[in-house]
mmCIF file of C-alpha atoms in Angstrom:
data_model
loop_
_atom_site.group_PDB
_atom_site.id
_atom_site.type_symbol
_atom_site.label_atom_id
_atom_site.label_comp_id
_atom_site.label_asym_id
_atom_site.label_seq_id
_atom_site.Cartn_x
_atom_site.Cartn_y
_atom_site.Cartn_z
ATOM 1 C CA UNK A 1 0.000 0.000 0.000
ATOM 2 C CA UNK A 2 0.905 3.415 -0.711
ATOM 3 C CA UNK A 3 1.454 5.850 1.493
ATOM 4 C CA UNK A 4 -0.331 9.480 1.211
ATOM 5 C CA UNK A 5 0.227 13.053 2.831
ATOM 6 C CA UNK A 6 -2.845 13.922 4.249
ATOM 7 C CA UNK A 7 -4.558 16.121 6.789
ATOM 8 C CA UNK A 8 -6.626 14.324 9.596
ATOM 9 C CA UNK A 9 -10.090 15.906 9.551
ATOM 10 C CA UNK A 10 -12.586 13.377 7.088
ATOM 11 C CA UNK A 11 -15.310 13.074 9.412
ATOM 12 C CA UNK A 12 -18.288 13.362 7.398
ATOM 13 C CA UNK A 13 -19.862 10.853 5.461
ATOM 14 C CA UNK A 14 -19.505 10.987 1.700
ATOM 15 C CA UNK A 15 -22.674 11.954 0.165
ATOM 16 C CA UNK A 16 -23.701 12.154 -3.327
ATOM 17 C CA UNK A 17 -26.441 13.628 -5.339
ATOM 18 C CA UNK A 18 -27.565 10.256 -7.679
ATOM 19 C CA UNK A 19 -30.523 10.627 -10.214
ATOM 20 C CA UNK A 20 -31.410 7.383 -12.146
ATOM 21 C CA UNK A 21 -33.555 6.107 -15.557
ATOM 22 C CA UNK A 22 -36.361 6.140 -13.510
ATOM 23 C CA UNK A 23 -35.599 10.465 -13.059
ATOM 24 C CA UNK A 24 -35.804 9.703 -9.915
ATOM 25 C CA UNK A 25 -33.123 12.517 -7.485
ATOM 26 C CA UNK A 26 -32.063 11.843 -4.164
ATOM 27 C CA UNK A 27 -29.149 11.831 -1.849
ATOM 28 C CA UNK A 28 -27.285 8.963 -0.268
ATOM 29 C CA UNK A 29 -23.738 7.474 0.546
ATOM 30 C CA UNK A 30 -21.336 7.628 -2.637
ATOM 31 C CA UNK A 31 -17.613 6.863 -3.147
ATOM 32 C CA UNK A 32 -15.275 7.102 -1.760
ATOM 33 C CA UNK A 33 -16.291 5.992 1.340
ATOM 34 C CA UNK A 34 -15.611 7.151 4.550
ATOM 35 C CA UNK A 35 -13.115 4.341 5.955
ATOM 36 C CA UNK A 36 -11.194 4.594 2.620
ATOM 37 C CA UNK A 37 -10.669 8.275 2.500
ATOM 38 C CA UNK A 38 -9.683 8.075 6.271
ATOM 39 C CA UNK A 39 -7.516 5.493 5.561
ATOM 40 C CA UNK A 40 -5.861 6.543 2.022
ATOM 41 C CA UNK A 41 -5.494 3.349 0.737
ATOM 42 C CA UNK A 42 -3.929 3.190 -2.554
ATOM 43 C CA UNK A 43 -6.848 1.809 -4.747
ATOM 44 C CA UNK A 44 -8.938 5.326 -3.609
ATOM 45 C CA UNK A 45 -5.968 7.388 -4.461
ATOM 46 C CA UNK A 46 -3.950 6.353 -7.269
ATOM 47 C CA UNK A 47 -0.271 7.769 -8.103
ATOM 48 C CA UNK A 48 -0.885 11.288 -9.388
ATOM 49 C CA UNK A 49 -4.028 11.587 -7.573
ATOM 50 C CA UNK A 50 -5.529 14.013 -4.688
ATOM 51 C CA UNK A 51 -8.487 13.779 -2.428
ATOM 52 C CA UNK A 52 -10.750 16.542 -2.799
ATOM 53 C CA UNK A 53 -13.335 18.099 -0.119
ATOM 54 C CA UNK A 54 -15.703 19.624 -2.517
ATOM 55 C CA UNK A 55 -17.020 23.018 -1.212
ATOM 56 C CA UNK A 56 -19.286 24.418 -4.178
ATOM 57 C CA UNK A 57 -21.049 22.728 -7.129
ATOM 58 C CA UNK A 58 -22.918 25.157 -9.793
ATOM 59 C CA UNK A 59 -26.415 23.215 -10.809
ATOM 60 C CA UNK A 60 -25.529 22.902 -15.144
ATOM 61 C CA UNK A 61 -28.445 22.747 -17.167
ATOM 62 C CA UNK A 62 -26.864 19.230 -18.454
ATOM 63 C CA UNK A 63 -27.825 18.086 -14.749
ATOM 64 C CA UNK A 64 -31.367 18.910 -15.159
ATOM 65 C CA UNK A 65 -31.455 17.288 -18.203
ATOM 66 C CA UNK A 66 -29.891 14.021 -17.252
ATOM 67 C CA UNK A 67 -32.500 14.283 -14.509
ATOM 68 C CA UNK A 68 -35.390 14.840 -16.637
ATOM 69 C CA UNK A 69 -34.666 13.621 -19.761
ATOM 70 C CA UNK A 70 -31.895 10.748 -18.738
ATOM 71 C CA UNK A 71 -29.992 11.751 -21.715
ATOM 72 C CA UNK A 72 -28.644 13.640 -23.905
ATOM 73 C CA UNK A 73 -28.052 12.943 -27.098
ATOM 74 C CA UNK A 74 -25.923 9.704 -27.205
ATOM 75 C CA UNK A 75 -25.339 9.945 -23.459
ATOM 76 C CA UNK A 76 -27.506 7.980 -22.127
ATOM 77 C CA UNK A 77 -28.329 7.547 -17.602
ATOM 78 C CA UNK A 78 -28.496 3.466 -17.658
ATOM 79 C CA UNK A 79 -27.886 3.154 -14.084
ATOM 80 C CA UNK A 80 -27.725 4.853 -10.859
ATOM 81 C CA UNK A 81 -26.010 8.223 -11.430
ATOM 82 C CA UNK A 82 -24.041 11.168 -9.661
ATOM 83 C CA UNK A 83 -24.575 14.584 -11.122
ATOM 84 C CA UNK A 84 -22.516 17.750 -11.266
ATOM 85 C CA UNK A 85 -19.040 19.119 -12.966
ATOM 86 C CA UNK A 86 -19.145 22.936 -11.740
ATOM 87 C CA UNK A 87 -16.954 22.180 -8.617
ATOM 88 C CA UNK A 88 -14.123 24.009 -6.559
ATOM 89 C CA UNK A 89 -12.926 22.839 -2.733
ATOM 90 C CA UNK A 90 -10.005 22.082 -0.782
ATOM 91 C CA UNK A 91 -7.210 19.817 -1.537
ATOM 92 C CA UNK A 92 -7.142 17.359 2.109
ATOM 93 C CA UNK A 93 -4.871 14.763 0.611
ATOM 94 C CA UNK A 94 -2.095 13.689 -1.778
ATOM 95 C CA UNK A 95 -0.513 11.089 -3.445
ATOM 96 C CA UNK A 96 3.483 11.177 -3.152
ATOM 97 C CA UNK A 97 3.737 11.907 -6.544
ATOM 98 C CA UNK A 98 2.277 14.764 -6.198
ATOM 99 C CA UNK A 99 4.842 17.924 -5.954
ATOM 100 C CA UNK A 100 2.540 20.928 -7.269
ATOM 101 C CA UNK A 101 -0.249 20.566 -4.808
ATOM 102 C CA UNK A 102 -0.376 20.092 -0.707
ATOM 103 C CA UNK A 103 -3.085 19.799 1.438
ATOM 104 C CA UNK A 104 -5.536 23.245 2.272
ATOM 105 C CA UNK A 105 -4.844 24.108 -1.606
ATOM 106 C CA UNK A 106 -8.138 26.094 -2.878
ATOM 107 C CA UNK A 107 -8.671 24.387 -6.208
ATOM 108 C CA UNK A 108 -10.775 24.296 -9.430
ATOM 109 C CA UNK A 109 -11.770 21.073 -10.473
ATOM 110 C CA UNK A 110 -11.804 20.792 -14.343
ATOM 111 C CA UNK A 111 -13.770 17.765 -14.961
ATOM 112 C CA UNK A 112 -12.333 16.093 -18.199
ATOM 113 C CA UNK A 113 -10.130 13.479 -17.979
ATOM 114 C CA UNK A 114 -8.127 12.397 -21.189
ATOM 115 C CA UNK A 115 -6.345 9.821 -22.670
ATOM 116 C CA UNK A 116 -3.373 11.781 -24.133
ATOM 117 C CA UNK A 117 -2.937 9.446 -26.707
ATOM 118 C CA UNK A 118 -5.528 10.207 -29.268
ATOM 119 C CA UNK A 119 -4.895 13.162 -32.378
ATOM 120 C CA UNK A 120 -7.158 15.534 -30.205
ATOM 121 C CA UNK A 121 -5.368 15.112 -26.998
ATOM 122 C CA UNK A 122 -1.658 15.310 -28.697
ATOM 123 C CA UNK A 123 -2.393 18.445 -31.112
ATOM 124 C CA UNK A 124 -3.620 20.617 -27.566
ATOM 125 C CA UNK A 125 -7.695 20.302 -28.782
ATOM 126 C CA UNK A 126 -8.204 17.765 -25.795
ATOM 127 C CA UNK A 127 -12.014 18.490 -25.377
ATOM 128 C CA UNK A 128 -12.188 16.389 -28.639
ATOM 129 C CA UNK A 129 -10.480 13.292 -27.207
ATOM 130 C CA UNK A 130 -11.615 9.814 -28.404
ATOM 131 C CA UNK A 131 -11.776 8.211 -25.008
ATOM 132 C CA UNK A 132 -12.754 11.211 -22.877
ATOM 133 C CA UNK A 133 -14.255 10.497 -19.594
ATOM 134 C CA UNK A 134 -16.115 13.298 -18.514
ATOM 135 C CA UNK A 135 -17.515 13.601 -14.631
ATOM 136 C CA UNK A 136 -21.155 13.646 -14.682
ATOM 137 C CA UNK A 137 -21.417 12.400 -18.149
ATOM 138 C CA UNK A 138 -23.073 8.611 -18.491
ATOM 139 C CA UNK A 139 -21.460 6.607 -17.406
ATOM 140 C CA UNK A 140 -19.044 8.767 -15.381
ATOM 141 C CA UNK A 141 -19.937 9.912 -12.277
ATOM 142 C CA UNK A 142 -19.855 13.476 -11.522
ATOM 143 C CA UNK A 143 -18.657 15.984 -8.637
ATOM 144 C CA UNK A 144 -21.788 16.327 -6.642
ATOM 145 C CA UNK A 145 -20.125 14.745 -3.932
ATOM 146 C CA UNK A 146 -18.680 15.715 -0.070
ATOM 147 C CA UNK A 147 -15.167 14.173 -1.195
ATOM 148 C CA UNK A 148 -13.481 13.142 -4.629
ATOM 149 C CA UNK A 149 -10.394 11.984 -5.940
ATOM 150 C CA UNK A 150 -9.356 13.412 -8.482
ATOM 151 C CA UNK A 151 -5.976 13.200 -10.641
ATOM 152 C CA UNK A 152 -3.974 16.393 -9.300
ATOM 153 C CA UNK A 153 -3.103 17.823 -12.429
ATOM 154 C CA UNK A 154 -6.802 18.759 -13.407
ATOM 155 C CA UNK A 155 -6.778 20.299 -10.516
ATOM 156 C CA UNK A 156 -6.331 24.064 -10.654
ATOM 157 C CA UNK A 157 -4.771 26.094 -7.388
ATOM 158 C CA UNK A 158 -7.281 29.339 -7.297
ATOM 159 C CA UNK A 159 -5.693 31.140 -4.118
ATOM 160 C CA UNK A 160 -7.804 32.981 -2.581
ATOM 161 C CA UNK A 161 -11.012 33.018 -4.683
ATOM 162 C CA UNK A 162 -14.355 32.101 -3.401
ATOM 163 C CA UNK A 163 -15.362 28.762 -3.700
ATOM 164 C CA UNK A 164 -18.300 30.057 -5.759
ATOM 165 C CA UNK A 165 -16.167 31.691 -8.143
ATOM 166 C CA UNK A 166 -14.186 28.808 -8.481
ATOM 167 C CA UNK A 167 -17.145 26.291 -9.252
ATOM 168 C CA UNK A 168 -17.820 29.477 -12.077
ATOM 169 C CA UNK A 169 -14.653 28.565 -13.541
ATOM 170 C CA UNK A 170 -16.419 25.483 -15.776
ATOM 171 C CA UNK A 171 -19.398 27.709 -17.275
ATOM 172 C CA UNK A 172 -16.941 30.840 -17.389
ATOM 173 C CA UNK A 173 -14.446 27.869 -19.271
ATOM 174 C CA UNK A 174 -17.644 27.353 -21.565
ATOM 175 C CA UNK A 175 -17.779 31.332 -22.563
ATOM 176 C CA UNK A 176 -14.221 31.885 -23.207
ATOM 177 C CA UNK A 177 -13.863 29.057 -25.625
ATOM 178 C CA UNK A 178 -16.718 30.897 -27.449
ATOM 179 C CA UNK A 179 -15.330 33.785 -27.464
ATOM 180 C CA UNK A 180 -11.602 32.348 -28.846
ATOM 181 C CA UNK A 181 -13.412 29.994 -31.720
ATOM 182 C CA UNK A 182 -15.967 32.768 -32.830
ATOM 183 C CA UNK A 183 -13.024 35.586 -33.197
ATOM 184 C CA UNK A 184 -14.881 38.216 -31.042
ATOM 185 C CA UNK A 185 -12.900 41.135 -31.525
ATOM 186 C CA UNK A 186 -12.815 44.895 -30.147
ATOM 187 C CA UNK A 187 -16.057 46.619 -31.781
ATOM 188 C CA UNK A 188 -18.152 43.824 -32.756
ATOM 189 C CA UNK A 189 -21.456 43.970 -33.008
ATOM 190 C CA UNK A 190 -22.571 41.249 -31.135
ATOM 191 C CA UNK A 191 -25.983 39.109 -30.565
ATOM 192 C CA UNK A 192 -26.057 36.587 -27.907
ATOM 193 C CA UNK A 193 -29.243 34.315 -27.838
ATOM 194 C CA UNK A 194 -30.051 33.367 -23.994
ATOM 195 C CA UNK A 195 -29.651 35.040 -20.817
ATOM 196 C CA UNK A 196 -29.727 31.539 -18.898
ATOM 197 C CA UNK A 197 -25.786 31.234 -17.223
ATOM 198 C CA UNK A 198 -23.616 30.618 -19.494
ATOM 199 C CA UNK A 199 -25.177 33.556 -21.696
ATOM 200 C CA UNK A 200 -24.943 35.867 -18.784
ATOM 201 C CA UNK A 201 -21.227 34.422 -18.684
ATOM 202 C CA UNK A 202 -21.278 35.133 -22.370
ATOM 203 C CA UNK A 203 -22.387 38.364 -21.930
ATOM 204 C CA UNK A 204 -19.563 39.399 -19.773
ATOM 205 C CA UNK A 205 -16.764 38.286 -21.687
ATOM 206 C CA UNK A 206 -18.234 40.530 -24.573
ATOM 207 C CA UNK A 207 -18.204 43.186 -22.033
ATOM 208 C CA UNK A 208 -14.620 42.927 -21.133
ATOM 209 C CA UNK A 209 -13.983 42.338 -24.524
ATOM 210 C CA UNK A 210 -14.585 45.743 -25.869
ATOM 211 C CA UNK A 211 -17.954 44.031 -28.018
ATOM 212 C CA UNK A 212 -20.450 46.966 -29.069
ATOM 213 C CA UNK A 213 -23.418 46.982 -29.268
ATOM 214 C CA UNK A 214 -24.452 44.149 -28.140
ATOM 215 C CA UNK A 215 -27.922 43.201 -27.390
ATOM 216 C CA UNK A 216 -29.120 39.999 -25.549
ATOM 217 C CA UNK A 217 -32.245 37.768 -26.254
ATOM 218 C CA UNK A 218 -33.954 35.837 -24.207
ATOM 219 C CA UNK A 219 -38.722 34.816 -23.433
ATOM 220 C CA UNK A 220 -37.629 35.815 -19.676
ATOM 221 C CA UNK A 221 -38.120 39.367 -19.152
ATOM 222 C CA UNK A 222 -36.630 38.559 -15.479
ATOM 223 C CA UNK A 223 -33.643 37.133 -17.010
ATOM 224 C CA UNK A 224 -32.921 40.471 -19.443
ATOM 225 C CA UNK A 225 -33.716 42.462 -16.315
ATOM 226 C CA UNK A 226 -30.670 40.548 -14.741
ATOM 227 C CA UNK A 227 -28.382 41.255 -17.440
ATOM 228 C CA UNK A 228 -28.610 44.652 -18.035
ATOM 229 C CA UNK A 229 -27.794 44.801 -14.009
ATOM 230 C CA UNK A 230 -24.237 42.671 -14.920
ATOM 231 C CA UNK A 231 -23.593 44.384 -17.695
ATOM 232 C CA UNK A 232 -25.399 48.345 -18.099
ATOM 233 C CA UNK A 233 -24.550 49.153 -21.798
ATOM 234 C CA UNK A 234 -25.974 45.721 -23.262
ATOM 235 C CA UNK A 235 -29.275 46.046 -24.856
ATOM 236 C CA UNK A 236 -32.318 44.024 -23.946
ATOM 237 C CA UNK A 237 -34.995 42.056 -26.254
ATOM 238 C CA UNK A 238 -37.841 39.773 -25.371
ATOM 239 C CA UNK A 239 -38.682 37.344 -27.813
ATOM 240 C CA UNK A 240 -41.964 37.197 -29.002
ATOM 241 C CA UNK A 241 -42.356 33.361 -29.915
ATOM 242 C CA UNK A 242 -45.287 34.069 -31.790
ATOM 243 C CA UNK A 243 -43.258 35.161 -34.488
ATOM 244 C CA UNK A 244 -41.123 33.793 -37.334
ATOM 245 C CA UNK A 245 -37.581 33.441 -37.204
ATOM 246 C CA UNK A 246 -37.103 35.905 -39.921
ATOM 247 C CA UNK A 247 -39.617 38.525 -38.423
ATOM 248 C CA UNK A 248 -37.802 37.893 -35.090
ATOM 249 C CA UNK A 249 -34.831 38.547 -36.267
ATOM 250 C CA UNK A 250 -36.181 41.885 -37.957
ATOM 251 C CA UNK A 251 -37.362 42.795 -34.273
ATOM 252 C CA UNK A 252 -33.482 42.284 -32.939
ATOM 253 C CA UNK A 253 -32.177 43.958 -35.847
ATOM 254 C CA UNK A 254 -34.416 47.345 -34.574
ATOM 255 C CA UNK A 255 -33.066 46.573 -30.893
ATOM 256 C CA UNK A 256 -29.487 47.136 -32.540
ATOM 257 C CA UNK A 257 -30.400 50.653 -34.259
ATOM 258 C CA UNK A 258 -31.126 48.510 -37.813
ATOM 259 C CA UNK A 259 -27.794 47.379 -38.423
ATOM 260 C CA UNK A 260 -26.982 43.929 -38.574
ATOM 261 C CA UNK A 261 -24.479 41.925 -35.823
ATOM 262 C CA UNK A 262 -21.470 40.562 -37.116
ATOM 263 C CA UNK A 263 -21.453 37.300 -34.632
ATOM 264 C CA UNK A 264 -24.226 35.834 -32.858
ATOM 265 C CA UNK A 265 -23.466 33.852 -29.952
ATOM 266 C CA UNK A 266 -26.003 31.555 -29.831
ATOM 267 C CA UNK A 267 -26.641 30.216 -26.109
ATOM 268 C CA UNK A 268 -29.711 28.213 -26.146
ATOM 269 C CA UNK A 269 -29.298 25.413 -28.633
ATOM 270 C CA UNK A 270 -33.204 25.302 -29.883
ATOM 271 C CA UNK A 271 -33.873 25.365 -33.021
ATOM 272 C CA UNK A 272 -35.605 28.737 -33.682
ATOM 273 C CA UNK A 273 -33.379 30.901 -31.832
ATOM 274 C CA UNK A 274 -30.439 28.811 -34.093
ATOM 275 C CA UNK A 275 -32.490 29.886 -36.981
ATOM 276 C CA UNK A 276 -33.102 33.768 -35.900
ATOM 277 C CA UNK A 277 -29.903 34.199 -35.044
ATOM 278 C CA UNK A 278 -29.081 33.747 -39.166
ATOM 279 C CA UNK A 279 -31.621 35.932 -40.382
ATOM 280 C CA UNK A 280 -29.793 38.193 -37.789
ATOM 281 C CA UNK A 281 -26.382 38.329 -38.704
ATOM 282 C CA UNK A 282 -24.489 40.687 -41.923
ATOM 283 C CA UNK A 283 -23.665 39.214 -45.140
ATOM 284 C CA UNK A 284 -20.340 37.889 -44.011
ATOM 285 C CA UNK A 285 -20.913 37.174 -40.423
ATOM 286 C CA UNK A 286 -21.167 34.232 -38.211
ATOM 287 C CA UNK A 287 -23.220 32.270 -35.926
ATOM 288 C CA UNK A 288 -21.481 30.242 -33.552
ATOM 289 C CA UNK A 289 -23.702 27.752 -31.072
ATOM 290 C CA UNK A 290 -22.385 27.392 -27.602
ATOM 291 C CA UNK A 291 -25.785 26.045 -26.601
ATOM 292 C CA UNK A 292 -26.514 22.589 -26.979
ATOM 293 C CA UNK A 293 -29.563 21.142 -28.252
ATOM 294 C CA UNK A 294 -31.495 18.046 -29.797
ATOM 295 C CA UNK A 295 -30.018 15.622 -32.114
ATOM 296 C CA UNK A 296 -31.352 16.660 -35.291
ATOM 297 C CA UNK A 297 -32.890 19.795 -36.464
ATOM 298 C CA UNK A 298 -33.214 22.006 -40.015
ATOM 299 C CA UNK A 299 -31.754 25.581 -40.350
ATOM 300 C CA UNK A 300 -32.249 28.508 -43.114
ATOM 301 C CA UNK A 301 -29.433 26.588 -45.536
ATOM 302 C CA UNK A 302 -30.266 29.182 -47.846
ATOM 303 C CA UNK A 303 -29.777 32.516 -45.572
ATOM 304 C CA UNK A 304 -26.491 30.733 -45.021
ATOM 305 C CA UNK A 305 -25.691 30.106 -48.568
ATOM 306 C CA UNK A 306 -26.811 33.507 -50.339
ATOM 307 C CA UNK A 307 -25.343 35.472 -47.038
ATOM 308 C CA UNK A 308 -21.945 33.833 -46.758
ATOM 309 C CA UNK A 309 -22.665 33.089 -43.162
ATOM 310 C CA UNK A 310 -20.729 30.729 -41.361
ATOM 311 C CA UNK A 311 -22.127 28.110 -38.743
ATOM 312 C CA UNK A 312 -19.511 27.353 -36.165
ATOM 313 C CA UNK A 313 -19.882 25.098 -33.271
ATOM 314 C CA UNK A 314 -18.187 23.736 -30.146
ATOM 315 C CA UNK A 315 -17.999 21.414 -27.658
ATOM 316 C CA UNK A 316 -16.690 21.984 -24.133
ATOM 317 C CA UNK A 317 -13.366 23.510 -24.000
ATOM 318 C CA UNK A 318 -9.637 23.239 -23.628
ATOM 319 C CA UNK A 319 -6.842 25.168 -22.461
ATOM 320 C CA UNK A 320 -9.260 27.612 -20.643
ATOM 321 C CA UNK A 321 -8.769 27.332 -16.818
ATOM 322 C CA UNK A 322 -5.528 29.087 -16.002
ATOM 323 C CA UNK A 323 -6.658 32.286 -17.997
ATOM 324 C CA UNK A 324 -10.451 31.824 -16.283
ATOM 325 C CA UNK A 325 -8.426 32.087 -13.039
ATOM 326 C CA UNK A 326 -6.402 34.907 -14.146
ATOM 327 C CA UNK A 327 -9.693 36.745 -15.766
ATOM 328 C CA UNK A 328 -11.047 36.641 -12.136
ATOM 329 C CA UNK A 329 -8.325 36.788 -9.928
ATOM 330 C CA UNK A 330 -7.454 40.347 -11.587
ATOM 331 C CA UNK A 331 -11.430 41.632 -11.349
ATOM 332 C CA UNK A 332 -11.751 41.650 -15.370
ATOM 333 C CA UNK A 333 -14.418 39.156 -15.235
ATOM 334 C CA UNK A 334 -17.043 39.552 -12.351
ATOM 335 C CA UNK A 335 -19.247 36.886 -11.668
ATOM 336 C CA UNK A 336 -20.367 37.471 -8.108
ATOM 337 C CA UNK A 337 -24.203 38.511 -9.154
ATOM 338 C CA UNK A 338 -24.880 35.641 -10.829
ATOM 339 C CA UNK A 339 -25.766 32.844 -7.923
ATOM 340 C CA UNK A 340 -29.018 33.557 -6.761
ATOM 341 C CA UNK A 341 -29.743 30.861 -4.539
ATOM 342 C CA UNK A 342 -27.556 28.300 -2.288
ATOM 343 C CA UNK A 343 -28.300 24.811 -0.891
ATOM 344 C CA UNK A 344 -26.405 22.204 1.307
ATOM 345 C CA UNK A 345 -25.292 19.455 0.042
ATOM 346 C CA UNK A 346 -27.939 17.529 1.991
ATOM 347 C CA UNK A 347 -30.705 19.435 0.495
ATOM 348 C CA UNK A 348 -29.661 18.970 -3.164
ATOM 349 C CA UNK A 349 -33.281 17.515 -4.351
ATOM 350 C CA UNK A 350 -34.913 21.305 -3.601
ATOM 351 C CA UNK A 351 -32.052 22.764 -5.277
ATOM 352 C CA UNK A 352 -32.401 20.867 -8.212
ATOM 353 C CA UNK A 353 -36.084 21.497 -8.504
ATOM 354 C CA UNK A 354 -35.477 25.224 -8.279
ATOM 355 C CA UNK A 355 -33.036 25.482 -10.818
ATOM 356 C CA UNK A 356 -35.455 23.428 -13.041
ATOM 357 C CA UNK A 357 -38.423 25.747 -12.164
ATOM 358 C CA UNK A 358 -38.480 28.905 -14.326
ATOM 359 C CA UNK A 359 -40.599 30.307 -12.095
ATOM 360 C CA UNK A 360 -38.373 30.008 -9.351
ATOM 361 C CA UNK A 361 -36.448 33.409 -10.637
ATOM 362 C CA UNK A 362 -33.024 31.340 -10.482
ATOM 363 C CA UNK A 363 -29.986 31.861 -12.555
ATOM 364 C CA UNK A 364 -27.680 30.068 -11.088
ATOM 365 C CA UNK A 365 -28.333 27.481 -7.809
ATOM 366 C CA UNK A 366 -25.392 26.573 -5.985
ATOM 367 C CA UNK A 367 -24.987 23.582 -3.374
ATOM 368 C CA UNK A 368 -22.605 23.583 -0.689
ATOM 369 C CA UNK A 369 -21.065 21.587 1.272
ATOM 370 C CA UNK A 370 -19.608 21.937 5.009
ATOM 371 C CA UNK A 371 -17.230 19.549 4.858
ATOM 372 C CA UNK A 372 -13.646 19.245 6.228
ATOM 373 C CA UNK A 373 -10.648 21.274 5.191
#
């Protein structure tokens, strides 16, 4: 058995937040256990590895969807599963061969783990790797836990940051690969489709990006309400689902003084705002999707075609964390207004069904944990 550097204070038992095919949600005793985390025995924490007392986990719309849907897309809930990848907490153990990292380290958990073998993984695009295991993707489980382990070198010091800042870190992640694939430069005029997080997130990397105008869509007048308190200058329009894609667009058009945006930033991932967003955009222009949304669906090919429009997409991210942490650490990116309501770990069903309730009023839910460290 290996031996590990630890500090002596796992008391707690080791919850997790499952959901199942059933879409059944509840709480109960995950791994690792207790006696192994107390113990450190080298099965539970591998060379490389760390143990992990997870402080904050952000609620991802991915989680309600497992939840309700028990899938998305290929990804498919088959068995009893733990939820969440939006985590930060406090490093309590390590493995000997780990150097970079030592117990009460404030870290980031990026949730991806490659195989650094594939073309993806060896030419730096690692979100694209061919035998990714991703935490809270079937049939990985996730971080909604009290403790993980976790290899150490996905795990990102954050200093002094909040914990809730640091669990940001994944949907802020999300944003700046958006912004880096989609070429947002000083001066754009910019649409962004959704004012759900990681639009909001969206919204103020534009900001700090020097983006103008830019106006934000959303059917939540609540929602646009919130972002014009994140981000003063942006402009605001309520979708009127009633109409057509193309008249909709002519609406948002008006919203930006009747000239076209040269990127749209599309957020959502349903079909019609994926379609408005190209009637939106100049001859020349581009509409990337961050959002994600069903498997299949039909756009404008035509709009694209006569308009030289490009379609862009992505998936995940790479290479985003340290210069998330840096973006925050140094104040450029603010994201303290966007949690709206927190939860204990223990308490994670009625968190779960108020981030799935758009009535709630809830942007982003949070659940905490008072654990050790």
């Amino acid at each position: 058995m290996s031996t590990t550097t630890t500090i002596e204070t796992i008391s707690k038992p080791n919850v997790g937040v499952f959901t199942n095919p059933e879409h059944k949600l509840w709480v109960e005793e995950s791994k690792p256990n207790l006696d192994s985390l107390k113990k450190g025995k080298s099965e539970d924490l591998p060379e490389g590895y760390v143990t992990v007392a997870i402080k904050s986990t952000g609620i991802c719309g991915s989680d309600i969807h497992f939840w309700h849907a028990g899938a998305i897309g290929p990804m498919v809930v088959t068995d009893n599963h733990i939820l969440g990848h939006e985590s930060s907490g406090v490093v309590l153990a390590t493995h000997p061969s780990v150097t970079h990292l030592t117990p009460g380290d404030r870290v980031a958990i990026e949730p991806g783990l490659i195989c650094n073998n594939c073309e993806p993984c060896l030419t730096g695009r690692y979100n694209g790797c061919e035998k990714m295991q991703f935490l809270s993707t079937p049939p990985v489980d996730g971080l909604l836990r009290r403790y993980v382990n976790h290899p150490a070198k996905w795990c990102h010091k954050i200093g002094n940051m909040s914990y809730e800042n640091g669990a940001l870190l994944e949907p802020l992640s999300v944003a700046l690969a958006g912004m880096e694939r989609s070429g947002v430069k000083l001066g754009d005029s910019v649409l962004i489709c959704g004012a759900g997080p990681i639009g909001l997130i969206t919204l103020l990397c534009c900001q700090a990006a020097g983006a103008c105008p830019i106006v934000i869509t959303d059917v939540d007048a609540n929602r646009l309400s919130y972002a014009t308190k994140l981000c003063p200058r942006a402009k605001t329009h309520k979708v009127d689902t009633s109409l057509s894609p193309p008249d909709c667009a002519s609406a948002i058009i008006s919203t930006f003084g009747d000239s076209k945006p040269r990127i749209a930033l599309e957020c959502t991932g349903v079909e019609t705002s994926i379609a408005t967003a190209i009637h939106s955009v100049k001859f020349g222009g581009k509409v990337f999707v961050i959002g994600v949304g069903k498997p299949d669906m039909s756009v404008p090919f035509m709009r694209l075609s006569t308009q030289e429009i490009d379609l862009q997409f992505q998936y995940r991210y790479c290479n985003t964390w340290p210069r998330a942490i840096r973006l925050v650490q140094e104040g450029v990116i603010r994201m303290e207004g966007l949690v709206t309501h927190r939860f204990d770990i223990e308490d994670s069903v009625r968190a779960f069904e108020t981030s799935g309730d758009v009535k709630s009023g809830a942007v982003k839910v949070m659940i905490q944990s008072e654990c050790d460290g």
